[in-house]
GROMACS .gro file of C-alpha atoms in nm:
model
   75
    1UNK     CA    1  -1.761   0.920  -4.306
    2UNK     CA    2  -1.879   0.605  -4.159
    3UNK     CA    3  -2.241   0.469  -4.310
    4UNK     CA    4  -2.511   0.357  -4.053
    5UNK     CA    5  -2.739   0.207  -4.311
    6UNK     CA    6  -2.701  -0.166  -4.238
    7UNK     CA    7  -2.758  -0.395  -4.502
    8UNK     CA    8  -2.716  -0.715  -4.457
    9UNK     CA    9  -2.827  -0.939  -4.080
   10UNK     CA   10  -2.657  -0.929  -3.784
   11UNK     CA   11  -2.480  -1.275  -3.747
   12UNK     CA   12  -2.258  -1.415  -3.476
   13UNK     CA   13  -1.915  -1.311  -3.525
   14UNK     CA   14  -1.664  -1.629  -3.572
   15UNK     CA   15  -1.444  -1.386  -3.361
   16UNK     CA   16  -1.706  -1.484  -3.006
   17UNK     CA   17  -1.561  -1.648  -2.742
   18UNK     CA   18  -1.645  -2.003  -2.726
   19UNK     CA   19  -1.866  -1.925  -2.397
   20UNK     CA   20  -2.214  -1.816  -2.415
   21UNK     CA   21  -2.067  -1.521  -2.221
   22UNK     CA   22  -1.866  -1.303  -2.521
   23UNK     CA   23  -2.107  -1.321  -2.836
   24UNK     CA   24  -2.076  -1.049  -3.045
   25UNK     CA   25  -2.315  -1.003  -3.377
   26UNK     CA   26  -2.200  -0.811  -3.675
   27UNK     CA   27  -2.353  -0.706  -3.957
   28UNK     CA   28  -2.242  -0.484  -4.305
   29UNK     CA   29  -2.276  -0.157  -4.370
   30UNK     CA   30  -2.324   0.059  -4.702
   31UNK     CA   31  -2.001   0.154  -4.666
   32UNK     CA   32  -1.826  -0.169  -4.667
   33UNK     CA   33  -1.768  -0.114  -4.295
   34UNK     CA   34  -1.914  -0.312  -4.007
   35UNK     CA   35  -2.179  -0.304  -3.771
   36UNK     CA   36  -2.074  -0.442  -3.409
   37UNK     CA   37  -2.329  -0.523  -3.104
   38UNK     CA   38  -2.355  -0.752  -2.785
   39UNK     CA   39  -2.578  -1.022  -2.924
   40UNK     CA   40  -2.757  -1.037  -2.540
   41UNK     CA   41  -2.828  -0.722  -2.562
   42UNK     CA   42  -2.884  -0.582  -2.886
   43UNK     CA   43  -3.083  -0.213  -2.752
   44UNK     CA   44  -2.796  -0.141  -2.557
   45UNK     CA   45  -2.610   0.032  -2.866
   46UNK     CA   46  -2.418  -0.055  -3.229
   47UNK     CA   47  -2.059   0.011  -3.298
   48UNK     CA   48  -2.026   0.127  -3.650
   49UNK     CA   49  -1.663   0.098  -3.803
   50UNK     CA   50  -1.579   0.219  -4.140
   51UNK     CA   51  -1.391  -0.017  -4.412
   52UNK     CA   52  -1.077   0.114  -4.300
   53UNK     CA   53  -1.120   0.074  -3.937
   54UNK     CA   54  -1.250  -0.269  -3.961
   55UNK     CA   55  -0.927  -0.421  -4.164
   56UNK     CA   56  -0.743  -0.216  -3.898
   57UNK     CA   57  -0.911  -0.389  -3.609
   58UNK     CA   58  -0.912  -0.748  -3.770
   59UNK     CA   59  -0.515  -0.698  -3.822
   60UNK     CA   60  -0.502  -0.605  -3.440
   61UNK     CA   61  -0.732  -0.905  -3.364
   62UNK     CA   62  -0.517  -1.135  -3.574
   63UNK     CA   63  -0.163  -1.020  -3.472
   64UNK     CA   64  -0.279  -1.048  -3.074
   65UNK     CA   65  -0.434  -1.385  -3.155
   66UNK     CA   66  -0.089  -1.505  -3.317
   67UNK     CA   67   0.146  -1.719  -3.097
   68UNK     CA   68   0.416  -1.506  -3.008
   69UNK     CA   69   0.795  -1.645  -3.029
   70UNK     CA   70   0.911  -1.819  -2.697
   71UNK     CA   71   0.533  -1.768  -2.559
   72UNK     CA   72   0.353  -2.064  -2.502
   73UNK     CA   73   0.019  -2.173  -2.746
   74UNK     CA   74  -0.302  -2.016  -2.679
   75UNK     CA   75  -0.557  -2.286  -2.498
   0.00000   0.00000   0.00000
C-alpha cells in the first residue's frame, strides 16, 4: 500500500524541463515512495507512487532519456 504521509518538502524535481513551462515538485513519502505535483499548481492534486513504482518510473525515465543506437543526440 502506498503511504500519503509526506515527510520531507516538496522540491523541484532535477527531472523539469528546462522551461518555466514543465516544473514538477516532489517530495518523500513514509513509505520510501514519492510524492509528485505541478509546481504551478500545487491544489490541483498529488501523485503518490510507492518505492517500487518510483524506481520503476525513474528506469523508464532514464532508458527513454538514453541516446538510442543510430538515433541522433538529444538537444
Amino acid at each position: 500500500m502506498r503511504s500519503r504521509r509526506v515527510i520531507t518538502p516538496f522540491r523541484k524535481s532535477s527531472y523539469s524541463g528546462p522551461t518555466q513551462n514543465e516544473c514538477v515538485e516532489v517530495a518523500r513519502t513514509a513509505d520510501g515512495g514519492r510524492a509528485v505535483r505541478d509546481s504551478k499548481d500545487p491544489a490541483r492534486g498529488t501523485a503518490y507512487f510507492g518505492p517500487h513504482a518510483w524506481q520503476a518510473l525513474l528506469s523508464h525515465i532514464r532508458t527513454a532519456r538514453a541516446p538510442r543506437e543510430g538515433a541522433p543526440p538529444h538537444s
